[in-house]
Coordinates of C-alpha atoms in Angstrom, one line a residue:
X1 CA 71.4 110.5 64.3
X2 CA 74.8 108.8 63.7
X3 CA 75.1 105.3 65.9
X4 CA 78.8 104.9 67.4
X5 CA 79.7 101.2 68.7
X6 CA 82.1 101.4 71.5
X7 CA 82.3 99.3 74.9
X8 CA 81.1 99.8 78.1
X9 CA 84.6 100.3 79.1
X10 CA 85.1 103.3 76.6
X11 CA 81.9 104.9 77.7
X12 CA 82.5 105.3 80.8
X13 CA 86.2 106.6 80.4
X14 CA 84.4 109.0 78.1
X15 CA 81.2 110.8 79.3
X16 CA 82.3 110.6 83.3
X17 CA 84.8 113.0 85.6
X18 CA 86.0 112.0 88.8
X19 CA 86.5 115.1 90.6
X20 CA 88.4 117.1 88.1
X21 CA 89.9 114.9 86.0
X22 CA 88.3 112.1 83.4
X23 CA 87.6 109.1 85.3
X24 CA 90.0 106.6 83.9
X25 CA 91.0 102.9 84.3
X26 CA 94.6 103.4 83.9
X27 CA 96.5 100.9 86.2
X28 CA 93.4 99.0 87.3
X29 CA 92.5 96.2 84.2
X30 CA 90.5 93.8 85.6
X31 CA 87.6 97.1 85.8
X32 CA 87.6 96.9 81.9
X33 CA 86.5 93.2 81.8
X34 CA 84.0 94.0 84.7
X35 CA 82.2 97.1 82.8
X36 CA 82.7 95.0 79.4
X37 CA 80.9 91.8 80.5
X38 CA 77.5 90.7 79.3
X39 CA 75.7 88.6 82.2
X40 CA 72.6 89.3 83.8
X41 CA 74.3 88.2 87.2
X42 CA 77.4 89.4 88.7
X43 CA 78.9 88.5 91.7
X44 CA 81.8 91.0 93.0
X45 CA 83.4 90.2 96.0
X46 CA 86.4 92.1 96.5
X47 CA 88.5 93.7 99.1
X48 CA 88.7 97.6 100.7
X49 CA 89.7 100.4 98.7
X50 CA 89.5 98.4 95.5
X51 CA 87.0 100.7 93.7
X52 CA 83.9 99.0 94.0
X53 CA 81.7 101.4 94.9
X54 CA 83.0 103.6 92.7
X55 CA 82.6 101.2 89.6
X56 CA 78.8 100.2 90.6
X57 CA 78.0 104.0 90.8
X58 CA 79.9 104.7 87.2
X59 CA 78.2 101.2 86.1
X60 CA 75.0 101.8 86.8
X61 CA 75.1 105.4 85.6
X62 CA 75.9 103.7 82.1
X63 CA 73.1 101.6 81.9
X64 CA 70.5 104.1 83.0
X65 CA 72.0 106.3 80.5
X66 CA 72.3 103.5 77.8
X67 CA 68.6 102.0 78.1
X68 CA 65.4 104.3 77.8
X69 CA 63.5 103.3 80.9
X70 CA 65.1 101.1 82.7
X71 CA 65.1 101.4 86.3
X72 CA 67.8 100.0 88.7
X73 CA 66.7 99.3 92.6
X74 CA 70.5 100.1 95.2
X75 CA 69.7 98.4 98.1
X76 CA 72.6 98.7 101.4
X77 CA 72.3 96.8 104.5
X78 CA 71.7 100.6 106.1
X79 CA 70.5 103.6 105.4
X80 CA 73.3 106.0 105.7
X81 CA 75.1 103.4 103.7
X82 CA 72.5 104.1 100.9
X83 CA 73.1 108.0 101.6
X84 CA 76.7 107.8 101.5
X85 CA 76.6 106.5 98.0
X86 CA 74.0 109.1 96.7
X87 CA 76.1 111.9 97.7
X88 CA 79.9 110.7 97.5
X89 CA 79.8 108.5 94.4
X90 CA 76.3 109.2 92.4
X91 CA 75.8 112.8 92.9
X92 CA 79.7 114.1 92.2
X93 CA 79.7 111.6 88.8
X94 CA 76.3 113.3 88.0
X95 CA 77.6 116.9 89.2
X96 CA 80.8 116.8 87.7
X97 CA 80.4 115.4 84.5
X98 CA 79.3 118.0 81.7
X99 CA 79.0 115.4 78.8
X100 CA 76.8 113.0 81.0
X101 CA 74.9 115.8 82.3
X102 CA 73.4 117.3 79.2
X103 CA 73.1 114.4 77.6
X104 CA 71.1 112.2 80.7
X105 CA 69.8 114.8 83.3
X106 CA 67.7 118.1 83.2
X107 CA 66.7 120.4 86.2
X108 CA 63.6 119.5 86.0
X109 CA 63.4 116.1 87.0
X110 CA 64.0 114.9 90.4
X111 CA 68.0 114.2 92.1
X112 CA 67.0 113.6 95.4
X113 CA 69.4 111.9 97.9
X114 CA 66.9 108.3 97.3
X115 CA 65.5 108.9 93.6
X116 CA 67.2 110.1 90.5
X117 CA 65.3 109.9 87.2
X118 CA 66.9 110.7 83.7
X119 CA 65.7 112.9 80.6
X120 CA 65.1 109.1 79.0
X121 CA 62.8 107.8 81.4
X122 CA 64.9 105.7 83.3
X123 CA 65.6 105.9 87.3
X124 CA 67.6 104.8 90.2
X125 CA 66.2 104.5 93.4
X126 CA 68.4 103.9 96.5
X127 CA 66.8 102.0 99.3
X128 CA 68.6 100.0 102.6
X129 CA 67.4 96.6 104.0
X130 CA 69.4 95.2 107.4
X131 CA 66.7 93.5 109.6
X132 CA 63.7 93.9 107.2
X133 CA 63.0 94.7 103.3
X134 CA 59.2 95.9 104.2
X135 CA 60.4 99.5 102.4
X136 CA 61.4 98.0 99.5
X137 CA 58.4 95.6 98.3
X138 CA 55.8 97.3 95.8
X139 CA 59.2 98.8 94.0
X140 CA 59.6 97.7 90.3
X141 CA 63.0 97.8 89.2
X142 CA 65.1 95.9 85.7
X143 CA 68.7 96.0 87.9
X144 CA 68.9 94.8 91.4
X145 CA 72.6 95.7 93.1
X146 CA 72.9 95.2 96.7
X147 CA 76.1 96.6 98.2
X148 CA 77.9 95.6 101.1
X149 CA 76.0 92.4 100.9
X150 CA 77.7 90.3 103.5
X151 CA 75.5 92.4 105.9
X152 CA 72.0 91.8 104.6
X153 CA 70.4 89.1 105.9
X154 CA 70.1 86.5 103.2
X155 CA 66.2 86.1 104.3
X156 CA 65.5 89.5 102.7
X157 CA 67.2 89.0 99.5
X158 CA 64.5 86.8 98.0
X159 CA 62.2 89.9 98.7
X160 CA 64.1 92.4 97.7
X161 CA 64.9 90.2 94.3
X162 CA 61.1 90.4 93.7
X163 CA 60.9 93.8 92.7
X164 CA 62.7 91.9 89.3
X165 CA 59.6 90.4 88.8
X166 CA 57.7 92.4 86.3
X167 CA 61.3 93.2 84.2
X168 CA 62.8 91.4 80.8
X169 CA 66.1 92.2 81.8
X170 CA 66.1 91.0 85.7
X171 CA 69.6 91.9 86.6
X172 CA 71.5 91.5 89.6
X173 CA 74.5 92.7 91.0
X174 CA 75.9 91.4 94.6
X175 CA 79.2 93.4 95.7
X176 CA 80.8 93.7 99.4
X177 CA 83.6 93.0 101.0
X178 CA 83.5 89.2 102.7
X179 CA 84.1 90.0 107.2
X180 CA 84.1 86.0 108.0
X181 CA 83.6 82.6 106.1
X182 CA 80.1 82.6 106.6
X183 CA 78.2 85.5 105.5
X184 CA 75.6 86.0 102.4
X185 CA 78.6 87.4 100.4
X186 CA 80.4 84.1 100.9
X187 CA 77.0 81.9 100.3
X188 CA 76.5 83.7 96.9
X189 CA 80.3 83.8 95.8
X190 CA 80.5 80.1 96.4
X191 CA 76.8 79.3 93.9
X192 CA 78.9 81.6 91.3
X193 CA 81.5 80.7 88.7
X194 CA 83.8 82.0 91.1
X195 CA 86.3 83.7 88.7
X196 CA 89.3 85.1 90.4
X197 CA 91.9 88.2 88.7
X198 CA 95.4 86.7 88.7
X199 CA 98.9 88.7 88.7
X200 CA 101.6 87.5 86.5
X201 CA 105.1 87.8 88.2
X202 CA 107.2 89.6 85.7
X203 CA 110.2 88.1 87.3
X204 CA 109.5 84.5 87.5
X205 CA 106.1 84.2 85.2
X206 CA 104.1 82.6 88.0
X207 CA 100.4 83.5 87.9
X208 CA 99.1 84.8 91.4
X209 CA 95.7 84.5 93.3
X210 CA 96.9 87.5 95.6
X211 CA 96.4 86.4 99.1
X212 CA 97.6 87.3 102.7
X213 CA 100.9 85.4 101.3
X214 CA 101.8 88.3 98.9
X215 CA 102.1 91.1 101.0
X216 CA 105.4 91.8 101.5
X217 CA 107.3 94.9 103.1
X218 CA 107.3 96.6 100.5
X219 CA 104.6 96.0 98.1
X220 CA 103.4 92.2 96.8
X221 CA 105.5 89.6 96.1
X222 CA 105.5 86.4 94.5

Protein backbone atom coordinates (compact mmCIF):
# COMPACT_ATOMS: atom_id res chain seq x y z
CA UNK A 1 0.00 0.00 0.00
CA UNK A 2 1.77 3.26 -1.16
CA UNK A 3 1.59 6.10 1.78
CA UNK A 4 0.88 9.72 0.27
CA UNK A 5 1.63 12.86 2.65
CA UNK A 6 -0.63 15.61 1.93
CA UNK A 7 -2.55 18.18 4.31
CA UNK A 8 -5.68 18.19 5.77
CA UNK A 9 -6.43 21.01 3.55
CA UNK A 10 -5.72 18.91 0.27
CA UNK A 11 -7.75 16.09 1.61
CA UNK A 12 -10.57 17.56 1.94
CA UNK A 13 -10.49 19.43 -1.48
CA UNK A 14 -9.83 15.94 -2.76
CA UNK A 15 -12.09 13.05 -1.55
CA UNK A 16 -15.36 15.59 -0.84
CA UNK A 17 -18.27 17.11 -3.37
CA UNK A 18 -20.43 19.76 -2.43
CA UNK A 19 -23.50 19.26 -4.36
CA UNK A 20 -22.08 18.66 -7.77
CA UNK A 21 -19.05 20.20 -7.81
CA UNK A 22 -15.59 19.41 -5.67
CA UNK A 23 -15.81 21.15 -2.52
CA UNK A 24 -13.09 23.73 -2.75
CA UNK A 25 -11.59 26.55 -0.68
CA UNK A 26 -11.11 28.91 -3.48
CA UNK A 27 -11.63 32.52 -2.24
CA UNK A 28 -11.96 31.59 1.47
CA UNK A 29 -8.01 31.16 3.00
CA UNK A 30 -8.29 31.44 6.39
CA UNK A 31 -10.33 27.57 5.96
CA UNK A 32 -6.84 26.18 4.94
CA UNK A 33 -5.06 27.21 8.09
CA UNK A 34 -8.18 25.98 10.13
CA UNK A 35 -8.33 22.30 8.46
CA UNK A 36 -4.29 22.45 8.53
CA UNK A 37 -3.82 23.17 12.33
CA UNK A 38 -2.60 20.67 14.79
CA UNK A 39 -4.25 21.50 18.39
CA UNK A 40 -6.27 19.39 20.41
CA UNK A 41 -8.49 22.58 21.18
CA UNK A 42 -10.11 24.93 18.86
CA UNK A 43 -12.03 27.63 19.52
CA UNK A 44 -14.14 29.08 16.24
CA UNK A 45 -16.21 31.92 16.82
CA UNK A 46 -17.28 33.38 13.72
CA UNK A 47 -20.08 35.20 12.13
CA UNK A 48 -23.35 33.92 9.76
CA UNK A 49 -22.88 32.49 6.53
CA UNK A 50 -19.11 32.12 7.01
CA UNK A 51 -18.97 28.25 6.39
CA UNK A 52 -18.74 26.92 9.75
CA UNK A 53 -20.95 24.34 9.73
CA UNK A 54 -19.93 23.38 6.61
CA UNK A 55 -16.13 23.11 7.60
CA UNK A 56 -16.92 21.14 11.01
CA UNK A 57 -19.02 18.58 8.88
CA UNK A 58 -16.04 18.28 6.04
CA UNK A 59 -13.56 18.35 9.26
CA UNK A 60 -14.84 15.92 11.06
CA UNK A 61 -15.48 13.68 8.12
CA UNK A 62 -11.60 13.75 7.69
CA UNK A 63 -10.65 12.68 10.92
CA UNK A 64 -13.09 9.83 11.18
CA UNK A 65 -11.91 8.84 7.82
CA UNK A 66 -8.09 9.48 8.77
CA UNK A 67 -7.99 7.53 12.23
CA UNK A 68 -9.23 3.79 12.60
CA UNK A 69 -11.61 4.06 15.45
CA UNK A 70 -11.90 7.14 16.53
CA UNK A 71 -15.16 8.35 17.57
CA UNK A 72 -16.27 12.06 17.57
CA UNK A 73 -19.44 13.13 19.98
CA UNK A 74 -21.69 16.56 17.92
CA UNK A 75 -23.44 17.99 20.53
CA UNK A 76 -26.14 21.29 19.47
CA UNK A 77 -27.86 23.29 22.03
CA UNK A 78 -31.16 21.44 20.27
CA UNK A 79 -32.20 18.68 18.66
CA UNK A 80 -33.39 19.68 15.38
CA UNK A 81 -30.14 21.61 15.36
CA UNK A 82 -28.33 18.23 15.57
CA UNK A 83 -30.85 16.94 12.80
CA UNK A 84 -30.27 19.70 10.56
CA UNK A 85 -26.57 18.99 10.42
CA UNK A 86 -27.01 15.22 9.82
CA UNK A 87 -29.06 15.67 6.85
CA UNK A 88 -27.89 19.15 5.18
CA UNK A 89 -24.12 19.02 5.79
CA UNK A 90 -23.11 15.19 6.88
CA UNK A 91 -25.38 13.10 4.87
CA UNK A 92 -25.04 15.17 1.21
CA UNK A 93 -20.86 15.16 1.83
CA UNK A 94 -21.35 11.38 2.64
CA UNK A 95 -24.01 10.96 -0.34
CA UNK A 96 -22.42 12.90 -2.82
CA UNK A 97 -18.94 12.12 -2.63
CA UNK A 98 -17.92 8.84 -4.65
CA UNK A 99 -14.15 8.78 -3.53
CA UNK A 100 -15.13 9.18 0.26
CA UNK A 101 -17.82 6.90 -0.07
CA UNK A 102 -16.02 3.73 -1.19
CA UNK A 103 -13.23 4.43 0.53
CA UNK A 104 -15.06 5.14 4.34
CA UNK A 105 -18.67 3.81 4.20
CA UNK A 106 -20.48 0.49 3.21
CA UNK A 107 -24.27 -0.28 3.17
CA UNK A 108 -23.93 -2.29 5.70
CA UNK A 109 -23.12 -0.32 8.60
CA UNK A 110 -25.41 2.10 10.14
CA UNK A 111 -26.18 6.16 8.57
CA UNK A 112 -28.88 6.96 10.74
CA UNK A 113 -29.91 10.68 11.23
CA UNK A 114 -27.87 10.41 15.09
CA UNK A 115 -25.10 7.63 14.40
CA UNK A 116 -22.88 7.08 11.52
CA UNK A 117 -20.10 4.43 11.70
CA UNK A 118 -17.32 3.94 9.04
CA UNK A 119 -15.79 0.63 7.28
CA UNK A 120 -12.65 1.50 9.77
CA UNK A 121 -14.29 1.39 12.91
CA UNK A 122 -14.71 4.86 13.71
CA UNK A 123 -18.20 6.74 14.36
CA UNK A 124 -20.01 10.00 14.82
CA UNK A 125 -22.75 10.29 16.94
CA UNK A 126 -24.90 13.55 17.01
CA UNK A 127 -26.50 14.34 20.20
CA UNK A 128 -28.20 18.00 21.49
CA UNK A 129 -27.88 19.41 25.11
CA UNK A 130 -29.89 22.96 25.96
CA UNK A 131 -31.29 22.61 29.56
CA UNK A 132 -29.67 19.28 30.41
CA UNK A 133 -26.72 16.83 29.04
CA UNK A 134 -28.49 13.64 30.93
CA UNK A 135 -28.61 12.00 27.04
CA UNK A 136 -25.29 12.34 26.54
CA UNK A 137 -23.36 10.88 29.79
CA UNK A 138 -22.29 7.07 29.43
CA UNK A 139 -21.16 8.14 25.63
CA UNK A 140 -17.32 7.65 24.92
CA UNK A 141 -16.12 9.77 22.36
CA UNK A 142 -11.90 10.96 21.17
CA UNK A 143 -13.52 14.49 19.51
CA UNK A 144 -15.97 16.66 21.39
CA UNK A 145 -17.47 19.62 18.94
CA UNK A 146 -20.31 21.57 20.24
CA UNK A 147 -22.03 23.86 17.67
CA UNK A 148 -23.80 26.89 18.20
CA UNK A 149 -22.24 26.93 21.56
CA UNK A 150 -23.35 30.35 22.79
CA UNK A 151 -26.58 28.51 23.47
CA UNK A 152 -25.57 25.70 25.79
CA UNK A 153 -25.54 26.33 29.14
CA UNK A 154 -21.95 26.42 30.29
CA UNK A 155 -23.08 24.01 33.33
CA UNK A 156 -23.44 21.16 30.95
CA UNK A 157 -20.25 21.52 29.16
CA UNK A 158 -18.15 19.97 31.91
CA UNK A 159 -20.47 16.86 31.44
CA UNK A 160 -20.66 16.63 28.09
CA UNK A 161 -16.55 17.12 28.05
CA UNK A 162 -16.59 13.85 30.18
CA UNK A 163 -17.42 11.57 27.61
CA UNK A 164 -13.31 12.55 26.67
CA UNK A 165 -12.49 10.83 29.50
CA UNK A 166 -11.44 7.38 28.51
CA UNK A 167 -9.71 8.87 24.98
CA UNK A 168 -5.71 9.66 24.25
CA UNK A 169 -6.60 12.15 21.85
CA UNK A 170 -9.43 14.32 23.96
CA UNK A 171 -10.29 16.77 21.38
CA UNK A 172 -12.50 19.63 21.46
CA UNK A 173 -14.04 21.86 19.11
CA UNK A 174 -16.31 25.00 20.26
CA UNK A 175 -17.95 26.84 17.16
CA UNK A 176 -21.07 29.41 17.12
CA UNK A 177 -21.87 32.50 16.40
CA UNK A 178 -21.49 35.08 19.59
CA UNK A 179 -25.69 36.81 20.17
CA UNK A 180 -24.41 39.16 23.17
CA UNK A 181 -21.11 39.84 25.31
CA UNK A 182 -21.94 37.35 27.62
CA UNK A 183 -22.64 34.03 26.49
CA UNK A 184 -20.39 30.53 26.79
CA UNK A 185 -19.11 31.39 23.23
CA UNK A 186 -17.73 34.64 24.63
CA UNK A 187 -16.41 32.97 28.10
CA UNK A 188 -14.48 30.30 26.08
CA UNK A 189 -13.13 32.79 23.22
CA UNK A 190 -11.83 35.04 25.86
CA UNK A 191 -9.69 31.69 27.95
CA UNK A 192 -8.30 31.11 24.19
CA UNK A 193 -5.44 32.53 22.30
CA UNK A 194 -7.86 34.54 20.64
CA UNK A 195 -6.38 34.62 17.16
CA UNK A 196 -8.28 36.86 14.78
CA UNK A 197 -8.00 36.63 10.46
CA UNK A 198 -6.90 39.99 9.25
CA UNK A 199 -7.60 41.67 5.63
CA UNK A 200 -4.79 43.47 4.04
CA UNK A 201 -6.05 46.63 2.14
CA UNK A 202 -4.59 46.41 -1.33
CA UNK A 203 -4.94 50.12 -1.63
CA UNK A 204 -3.37 51.49 1.40
CA UNK A 205 -1.58 48.12 3.02
CA UNK A 206 -3.41 48.48 6.33
CA UNK A 207 -4.18 45.20 8.03
CA UNK A 208 -7.99 44.88 9.08
CA UNK A 209 -9.76 43.18 12.09
CA UNK A 210 -13.10 43.43 10.01
CA UNK A 211 -15.66 44.93 12.22
CA UNK A 212 -19.11 46.83 11.92
CA UNK A 213 -16.59 49.79 10.70
CA UNK A 214 -15.90 48.06 7.40
CA UNK A 215 -19.08 47.58 5.86
CA UNK A 216 -19.47 50.01 3.44
CA UNK A 217 -22.24 50.41 0.60
CA UNK A 218 -20.78 48.49 -1.51
CA UNK A 219 -18.69 45.89 -0.11
CA UNK A 220 -15.84 46.44 2.87
CA UNK A 221 -13.75 49.04 3.16
CA UNK A 222 -10.77 50.11 4.92
Amino acid sequence: MKTIKCKKSEMVQTLLKLRDKQYSLEGRPFMNTLYDIQEKKMVLMMGRQLGKSTFIASDSLMDVGLRPFFNILYVAPRKDQAEEFSSQKLGPFIEYSPRYKELFCSSKLTQKVSNKVFKNGSSMKLKYAFLTADAIRGISADKVTLDEVQDIMSDNIPVIEECLSGSDYKWKTYAGTPKTLNNTLTQIWEMSTQNEWVLKCPHCNTWNILGMENLGLNGIIC
